[in-house]
Short mmCIF file of C-alpha atoms and ligand atoms in Angstrom, two decimals:
data_model
loop_
_atom_site.label_atom_id
_atom_site.label_comp_id
_atom_site.label_asym_id
_atom_site.label_seq_id
_atom_site.Cartn_x
_atom_site.Cartn_y
_atom_site.Cartn_z
CA UNK A 1 101.95 94.36 123.40
CA UNK A 2 105.40 95.00 124.48
CA UNK A 3 106.95 98.48 123.75
CA UNK A 4 110.88 99.08 124.03
CA UNK A 5 111.33 103.13 124.75
CA UNK A 6 114.84 104.66 124.63
CA UNK A 7 115.66 107.93 125.50
CA UNK A 8 118.19 108.55 122.93
CA UNK A 9 117.06 111.22 120.57
CA UNK A 10 115.66 110.21 117.07
CA UNK A 11 118.04 110.74 113.99
CA UNK A 12 117.47 109.31 110.55
CA UNK A 13 114.35 108.07 109.66
CA UNK A 14 113.52 105.33 107.61
CA UNK A 15 114.86 106.45 104.16
CA UNK A 16 114.35 109.08 102.21
CA UNK A 17 115.72 108.06 98.99
CA UNK A 18 112.94 106.86 97.06
CA UNK A 19 113.71 103.26 97.20
CA UNK A 20 111.35 101.62 99.12
CA UNK A 21 109.70 104.78 100.85
CA UNK A 22 108.60 108.17 100.15
CA UNK A 23 110.54 111.02 100.26
CA UNK A 24 110.91 112.57 103.69
CA UNK A 25 109.25 115.27 102.44
CA UNK A 26 106.54 113.57 101.30
CA UNK A 27 105.92 111.49 104.56
CA UNK A 28 102.53 110.26 104.49
CA UNK A 29 102.78 108.63 108.21
CA UNK A 30 101.27 110.13 111.14
CA UNK A 31 104.35 110.99 113.27
CA UNK A 32 103.92 108.23 115.97
CA UNK A 33 106.05 107.60 118.74
CA UNK A 34 106.92 104.33 118.14
CA UNK A 35 108.37 104.71 114.89
CA UNK A 36 111.84 103.37 115.02
CA UNK A 37 115.36 105.26 114.82
CA UNK A 38 118.36 104.67 114.53
CA UNK A 39 121.84 106.18 115.02
CA UNK A 40 124.56 106.74 112.52
CA UNK A 41 127.96 104.80 112.66
CA UNK A 42 129.72 103.97 115.37
CA UNK A 43 132.02 106.59 114.86
CA UNK A 44 129.79 109.35 115.13
CA UNK A 45 128.45 107.83 118.60
CA UNK A 46 130.49 109.37 120.92
CA UNK A 47 132.81 108.66 123.90
CA UNK A 48 130.52 106.53 125.60
CA UNK A 49 130.42 103.93 123.52
CA UNK A 50 133.83 103.51 122.58
CA UNK A 51 133.69 101.91 126.19
CA UNK A 52 131.74 99.07 124.98
CA UNK A 53 133.47 96.10 123.06
CA UNK A 54 131.21 96.00 120.56
CA UNK A 55 127.93 98.21 119.26
CA UNK A 56 126.39 97.28 116.10
CA UNK A 57 126.89 100.60 113.37
CA UNK A 58 123.28 100.84 113.46
CA UNK A 59 120.94 100.22 116.14
CA UNK A 60 117.07 101.02 116.55
CA UNK A 61 115.94 101.94 119.80
CA UNK A 62 112.23 101.96 119.56
CA UNK A 63 110.36 98.51 118.22
CA UNK A 64 106.84 97.24 118.75
CA UNK A 65 106.90 93.35 119.78
CA UNK A 66 103.96 91.10 120.13
CA UNK A 67 101.64 93.38 118.68
CA UNK A 68 98.95 90.69 117.30
CA UNK A 69 96.68 88.88 120.08
CA UNK A 70 97.49 85.91 121.26
CA UNK A 71 94.53 83.90 119.99
CA UNK A 72 95.72 84.46 116.33
CA UNK A 73 98.24 82.37 117.07
CA UNK A 74 95.82 79.55 116.38
CA UNK A 75 95.06 80.92 112.85
CA UNK A 76 98.20 79.82 112.01
CA UNK A 77 98.28 76.56 114.04
CA UNK A 78 95.37 75.88 112.22
CA UNK A 79 96.58 76.45 108.41
CA UNK A 80 99.42 73.73 108.93
CA UNK A 81 97.99 71.54 106.60
CA UNK A 82 97.00 74.57 104.21
CA UNK A 83 100.59 75.50 104.32
CA UNK A 84 101.57 71.84 103.29
CA UNK A 85 99.45 71.73 100.33
CA UNK A 86 99.38 75.20 98.92
CA UNK A 87 102.95 76.57 99.90
CA UNK A 88 104.94 74.00 100.20
CA UNK A 89 104.68 73.37 96.27
CA UNK A 90 105.97 76.49 95.25
CA UNK A 91 109.27 75.34 96.75
CA UNK A 92 111.39 73.85 93.44
CA UNK A 93 113.34 70.05 94.50
CA UNK A 94 116.89 70.58 95.52
CA UNK A 95 117.71 68.51 92.20
CA UNK A 96 115.75 70.11 89.79
CA UNK A 97 117.16 73.90 91.34
CA UNK A 98 120.18 75.72 89.36
CA UNK A 99 123.31 76.43 91.33
CA UNK A 100 125.74 79.30 90.83
CA UNK A 101 128.50 77.11 89.58
CA UNK A 102 125.99 76.41 86.69
CA UNK A 103 126.65 80.34 85.47
CA UNK A 104 130.00 80.16 87.01
CA UNK A 105 133.69 79.68 85.05
CA UNK A 106 134.58 75.98 85.96
CA UNK A 107 137.69 75.86 88.29
CA UNK A 108 138.34 71.97 87.32
CA UNK A 109 138.20 72.85 83.33
CA UNK A 110 140.96 73.84 81.40
CA UNK A 111 139.00 76.21 79.83
CA UNK A 112 138.72 77.96 83.23
CA UNK A 113 141.43 80.94 83.00
CA UNK A 114 140.12 81.56 79.68
CA UNK A 115 136.16 81.86 80.94
CA UNK A 116 137.62 84.06 83.55
CA UNK A 117 139.04 86.42 81.11
CA UNK A 118 135.84 86.33 78.93
CA UNK A 119 134.20 87.31 82.33
CA UNK A 120 136.46 90.30 82.68
CA UNK A 121 135.67 91.64 79.13
CA UNK A 122 132.49 91.70 79.32
CA UNK A 123 132.48 93.03 82.81
CA UNK A 124 134.62 95.72 81.28
CA UNK A 125 131.42 97.62 79.10
CA UNK A 126 129.40 98.03 82.47
CA UNK A 127 129.47 101.44 83.99
CA UNK A 128 130.63 102.46 87.63
CA UNK A 129 127.38 103.40 88.54
CA UNK A 130 125.84 99.88 87.37
CA UNK A 131 128.39 98.10 89.75
CA UNK A 132 127.21 100.42 92.33
CA UNK A 133 123.43 99.15 92.32
CA UNK A 134 124.78 95.70 91.34
CA UNK A 135 126.63 95.60 94.52
CA UNK A 136 124.00 96.82 96.87
CA UNK A 137 122.03 94.01 95.58
CA UNK A 138 124.05 91.60 95.91
CA UNK A 139 124.83 92.73 99.91
CA UNK A 140 121.72 92.84 100.79
CA UNK A 141 121.28 89.17 99.18
CA UNK A 142 123.94 88.41 101.53
CA UNK A 143 122.44 89.85 104.98
CA UNK A 144 120.19 86.60 104.29
CA UNK A 145 121.07 85.29 108.01
CA UNK A 146 119.10 88.25 109.10
CA UNK A 147 115.42 87.57 106.90
CA UNK A 148 115.46 83.78 108.08
CA UNK A 149 116.10 85.34 111.90
CA UNK A 150 112.73 88.08 110.54
CA UNK A 151 110.82 85.04 109.59
CA UNK A 152 111.67 83.16 112.90
CA UNK A 153 110.29 86.23 114.83
CA UNK A 154 107.01 85.19 113.73
CA UNK A 155 104.42 84.11 116.36
CA UNK A 156 102.97 81.05 114.86
CA UNK A 157 104.93 80.38 112.34
CA UNK A 158 108.82 80.53 113.70
CA UNK A 159 110.58 77.40 113.17
CA UNK A 160 110.67 76.50 116.92
CA UNK A 161 114.19 74.05 116.97
CA UNK A 162 115.88 75.30 114.08
CA UNK A 163 115.00 71.41 112.45
CA UNK A 164 110.95 72.21 113.25
CA UNK A 165 108.61 69.28 111.35
CA UNK A 166 105.85 72.19 110.63
CA UNK A 167 104.93 73.47 107.10
CA UNK A 168 105.82 76.89 107.98
CA UNK A 169 109.10 75.82 109.42
CA UNK A 170 110.00 73.68 106.52
CA UNK A 171 109.22 76.72 103.91
CA UNK A 172 111.36 78.84 106.07
CA UNK A 173 114.59 76.75 106.00
CA UNK A 174 113.64 75.85 102.12
CA UNK A 175 112.89 79.53 101.08
CA UNK A 176 116.32 80.49 103.31
CA UNK A 177 118.30 77.58 101.02
CA UNK A 178 116.99 78.47 97.99
CA UNK A 179 117.72 82.69 98.54
CA UNK A 180 121.47 81.92 99.75
CA UNK A 181 122.32 81.10 96.13
CA UNK A 182 121.43 84.56 95.12
CA UNK A 183 124.16 85.88 97.17
CA UNK A 184 126.60 83.21 96.21
CA UNK A 185 126.09 83.65 92.54
CA UNK A 186 126.27 87.69 92.82
CA UNK A 187 129.30 88.11 94.98
CA UNK A 188 131.23 85.32 92.87
CA UNK A 189 130.46 86.74 89.66
CA UNK A 190 131.66 90.56 91.24
CA UNK A 191 134.55 88.75 92.85
CA UNK A 192 135.83 87.53 89.08
CA UNK A 193 135.39 90.76 87.27
CA UNK A 194 137.58 92.46 88.77
CA UNK A 195 136.00 95.28 89.01
CA UNK A 196 135.26 96.20 92.53
CA UNK A 197 136.89 96.38 96.09
CA UNK A 198 135.97 92.94 97.58
CA UNK A 199 137.16 94.20 100.79
CA UNK A 200 134.94 97.04 100.77
CA UNK A 201 132.14 94.95 99.92
CA UNK A 202 132.45 92.39 102.28
CA UNK A 203 133.04 94.88 105.49
CA UNK A 204 129.60 96.29 104.18
CA UNK A 205 128.18 92.72 104.45
CA UNK A 206 129.23 91.79 107.67
CA UNK A 207 128.36 95.46 109.61
CA UNK A 208 125.04 94.81 107.70
CA UNK A 209 124.26 91.35 109.62
CA UNK A 210 125.90 92.64 112.56
CA UNK A 211 123.30 95.24 112.39
CA UNK A 212 120.26 93.17 111.42
CA UNK A 213 117.07 94.63 110.22
CA UNK A 214 113.91 96.43 111.38
CA UNK A 215 110.74 95.14 108.95
CA UNK A 216 108.52 96.71 112.11
CA UNK A 217 106.33 93.57 111.74
CA UNK A 218 106.09 93.27 115.44
CA UNK A 219 106.11 89.04 115.63
CA UNK A 220 102.68 89.34 113.57
CA UNK A 221 102.68 86.57 111.04
CA UNK A 222 100.27 89.04 109.56
CA UNK A 223 102.43 91.72 109.24
CA UNK A 224 105.19 89.53 107.99
CA UNK A 225 103.91 87.96 105.02
CA UNK A 226 103.03 91.48 103.85
CA UNK A 227 106.24 92.67 103.98
CA UNK A 228 108.02 89.18 102.62
CA UNK A 229 105.10 89.56 99.81
CA UNK A 230 106.14 93.56 99.04
CA UNK A 231 110.14 92.62 99.29
CA UNK A 232 109.99 89.52 96.82
CA UNK A 233 108.36 91.45 94.32
CA UNK A 234 110.95 94.61 94.84
CA UNK A 235 113.36 91.90 94.50
CA UNK A 236 112.05 90.64 91.21
CA UNK A 237 111.65 94.20 89.37
CA UNK A 238 115.17 95.01 90.96
CA UNK A 239 117.01 91.87 89.71
CA UNK A 240 114.58 91.78 86.40
CA UNK A 241 116.16 95.45 85.74
CA UNK A 242 119.69 94.96 86.42
CA UNK A 243 119.62 91.74 83.77
CA UNK A 244 117.44 94.42 81.18
CA UNK A 245 120.88 96.63 81.96
CA UNK A 246 123.44 94.14 81.48
CA UNK A 247 121.86 93.23 78.21
CA UNK A 248 121.91 96.43 77.24
CA UNK A 249 125.38 96.74 77.79
CA UNK A 250 126.01 93.63 75.91
CA UNK A 251 126.75 91.36 78.83
CA UNK A 252 124.40 88.32 78.40
CA UNK A 253 125.80 85.89 80.35
CA UNK A 254 124.88 88.21 83.50
CA UNK A 255 121.99 88.97 82.46
CA UNK A 256 121.17 85.58 82.63
CA UNK A 257 122.38 85.92 85.73
CA UNK A 258 120.26 88.20 87.35
CA UNK A 259 117.19 87.09 84.95
CA UNK A 260 117.77 83.29 86.75
CA UNK A 261 117.66 85.28 90.38
CA UNK A 262 114.51 87.63 89.40
CA UNK A 263 112.74 84.60 88.52
CA UNK A 264 113.34 82.61 91.85
CA UNK A 265 111.95 86.41 93.36
CA UNK A 266 108.76 85.86 91.27
CA UNK A 267 108.30 82.48 92.44
CA UNK A 268 109.04 83.47 96.51
CA UNK A 269 106.39 86.43 95.49
CA UNK A 270 103.61 83.84 94.33
CA UNK A 271 103.94 82.09 97.52
CA UNK A 272 103.61 84.96 100.25
CA UNK A 273 101.00 86.38 98.36
CA UNK A 274 99.19 83.57 98.76
CA UNK A 275 99.90 83.33 102.40
CA UNK A 276 98.18 86.73 102.73
CA UNK A 277 95.57 85.49 100.07
CA UNK A 278 94.62 83.28 102.50
CA UNK A 279 94.38 85.72 105.00
CA UNK A 280 91.89 88.03 103.60
CA UNK A 281 89.63 84.80 103.15
CA UNK A 282 89.78 83.87 106.88
CA UNK A 283 90.62 87.11 108.77
CA UNK A 284 89.39 89.74 106.07
CA UNK A 285 89.64 92.73 108.78
CA UNK A 286 92.69 92.00 110.97
CA UNK A 287 94.34 91.56 107.20
CA UNK A 288 93.44 94.73 105.96
CA UNK A 289 94.11 96.45 108.97
CA UNK A 290 97.69 94.78 108.76
CA UNK A 291 97.84 95.62 105.54
CA UNK A 292 97.53 99.50 106.04
CA UNK A 293 99.41 99.40 109.41
CA UNK A 294 102.25 98.03 106.62
CA UNK A 295 102.00 100.85 104.47
CA UNK A 296 101.55 103.42 106.95
CA UNK A 297 104.77 102.29 108.55
CA UNK A 298 106.45 101.97 105.11
CA UNK A 299 108.16 99.17 103.67
CA UNK A 300 111.80 99.49 104.67
CA UNK A 301 114.18 98.11 102.91
CA UNK A 302 115.77 95.10 103.94
CA UNK A 303 119.33 96.94 103.76
CA UNK A 304 118.25 99.85 105.07
CA UNK A 305 120.89 99.58 107.88
CA UNK A 306 123.55 99.56 105.64
CA UNK A 307 127.12 100.84 106.09
CA UNK A 308 130.78 100.54 104.67
CA UNK A 309 132.65 101.62 107.63
CA UNK A 310 133.09 105.41 106.11
CA UNK A 311 129.34 106.70 104.26
CA UNK A 312 127.07 107.42 106.93
CA UNK A 313 124.39 107.99 103.97
CA UNK A 314 125.92 104.79 102.35
CA UNK A 315 121.75 103.61 102.07
CA UNK A 316 120.61 107.17 100.56
CA UNK A 317 123.14 106.92 98.13
CA UNK A 318 122.97 103.48 96.93
CA UNK A 319 119.22 104.00 96.39
CA UNK A 320 119.31 107.10 94.82
CA UNK A 321 121.91 105.54 92.26
CA UNK A 322 119.32 102.84 91.53
CA UNK A 323 116.29 105.12 91.44
CA UNK A 324 118.44 106.98 88.57
CA UNK A 325 119.24 103.83 86.52
CA UNK A 326 115.17 102.97 86.58
CA UNK A 327 116.17 99.66 89.05
CA UNK A 328 114.28 100.37 91.25
CA UNK A 329 112.46 103.67 91.99
CA UNK A 330 109.31 105.21 93.37
CA UNK A 331 107.13 104.42 90.83
CA UNK A 332 108.60 100.82 91.32
CA UNK A 333 107.17 101.18 94.97
CA UNK A 334 103.89 102.56 93.67
CA UNK A 335 103.06 100.16 91.16
CA UNK A 336 104.06 96.95 93.33
CA UNK A 337 101.78 98.37 96.29
CA UNK A 338 98.71 98.74 93.53
CA UNK A 339 99.52 95.41 92.40
CA UNK A 340 98.79 93.96 95.76
CA UNK A 341 96.08 95.85 95.95
CA UNK A 342 94.86 94.13 92.81
CA UNK A 343 96.16 90.51 93.75
CA UNK A 344 94.21 90.83 96.90
CA UNK A 345 91.13 92.43 95.58
CA UNK A 346 91.43 94.58 98.36
CA UNK A 347 88.41 97.07 97.17
CA UNK A 348 85.92 94.69 96.63
CA UNK A 349 85.81 92.73 100.02
CA UNK A 350 83.02 93.39 101.81
CA UNK A 351 81.36 92.89 105.03
CA UNK A 352 84.25 95.05 107.31
CA UNK A 353 84.47 96.78 110.24
CA UNK A 354 84.02 100.55 110.41
CA UNK A 355 87.82 100.72 110.56
CA UNK A 356 88.59 98.31 107.85
CA UNK A 357 86.67 100.15 105.66
CA UNK A 358 88.77 102.99 106.47
CA UNK A 359 92.08 100.57 106.00
CA UNK A 360 90.28 99.58 102.33
CA UNK A 361 89.92 103.54 101.60
CA UNK A 362 93.34 104.48 102.12
CA UNK A 363 94.67 101.50 100.58
CA UNK A 364 93.33 101.76 97.48
CA UNK A 365 93.96 105.77 97.18
CA UNK A 366 97.42 105.56 98.49
CA UNK A 367 99.19 104.70 95.20
CA UNK A 368 97.36 107.20 92.99
CA UNK A 369 98.17 109.68 95.51
CA UNK A 370 101.52 108.92 95.61
CA UNK A 371 101.99 109.06 92.00
CA UNK A 372 101.10 112.87 92.28
CA UNK A 373 103.32 113.16 95.15
CA UNK A 374 106.10 111.62 93.69
CA UNK A 375 105.72 114.05 90.67
CA UNK A 376 105.76 117.30 92.61
CA UNK A 377 108.61 115.81 94.02
CA UNK A 378 110.37 115.48 90.87
CA UNK A 379 109.82 118.90 89.42
CA UNK A 380 111.39 120.22 92.46
CA UNK A 381 114.34 117.74 92.16
CA UNK A 382 117.74 119.73 92.39
CA UNK A 383 120.85 118.41 90.33
CA UNK A 384 122.27 115.63 92.21
CA UNK A 385 125.80 115.56 93.55
CA UNK A 386 128.25 113.43 92.87
CA UNK A 387 129.98 111.17 95.70
CA UNK A 388 132.60 108.57 95.70
CA UNK A 389 131.84 105.17 96.66
CA UNK A 390 134.53 102.42 98.59
CA UNK A 391 133.09 99.56 96.82
CA UNK A 392 134.39 100.74 93.29
CA UNK A 393 137.39 102.24 95.45
CA UNK A 394 136.21 105.44 95.58
CA UNK A 395 135.49 106.37 91.97
CA UNK A 396 132.73 109.06 91.65
CA UNK A 397 129.22 108.21 90.40
CA UNK A 398 126.47 110.47 90.11
CA UNK A 399 123.26 110.03 92.32
FE1 LIG B 401 117.05 86.75 96.78
FE1 LIG B 402 113.77 86.82 97.73
#
């Protein structure tokens, strides 16, 4: 296991807001020294960094790498055929896939301007806080290069060449290609709506891709596929809820857009949870320990390093609005955990080591424990402030 340590002081830990994690005050993790730390924006880094030609707005300074024992790489090599027969079947042939253009005004048609006008009329019914959440979701999707990079950090499944013929690499590329439509479609919809500050949004995307992400998966496909299982379900929930709200506000077309994206996420969730199910079958102890490890560290959201050049707590603020609107909440986090525990039949696994049994206990009790703590936190919740979001021209939104 290699470990990079930095003398820099820790600042913000994983996000105190509800999305994707426990509030800071409810942190269930033991304070391990390898917890990742992030710096705040470049503007607050001080004079020293001004000398650098470029540095990301968010930097993660303590990271664990290659924690999976070398011999376990063989497990993934031996699963090549399994992946071909059980994983790749969850991809859709391109010819059968929807494309963003299917949901957008056709710029070659005579009715283009009229269709755009209708889209803008419908979007007028959507409130500002809804746009904050939809923009945050779109930015998360648009940072897709980072997620392909993340998959290609995993030892034993990474795409070694960029066009590798292994089933794992084929999956990664085709998954990315499917996901690429999500950001494209939401981006074009938001652009046409005329409701949002596209330049600020585009800056946020550029900052975010430049910062990357730190899912703390340590190059291990065990941790990596548990992370993606959780994430695909989280995005399924989130896009499903933006679809529901769009419908409630009378924008049926946007509801269809978000619902279609949610269906892709669901299919991806099915694929990733199947990989982890297979790992449980082959290596129950290693897999349960990996699952417990990811949950102790908490699942950081993919866009946790988000920054727009102005708001040092942009991700927290976006998350707070998503929580308030019920798009993605602390309850969803507990529900996803509980779903995965059930999906992988965690409470019925036998033949575990002592450590494995401890991990099993921890995992089976975590969702109820989390819910109890969350309820208590809700009871103590203070009146939420209202803050400006640059994505919507600094209009004020309640957190
Ligand atoms: Fe997506
Ligand atoms: Fe996804």
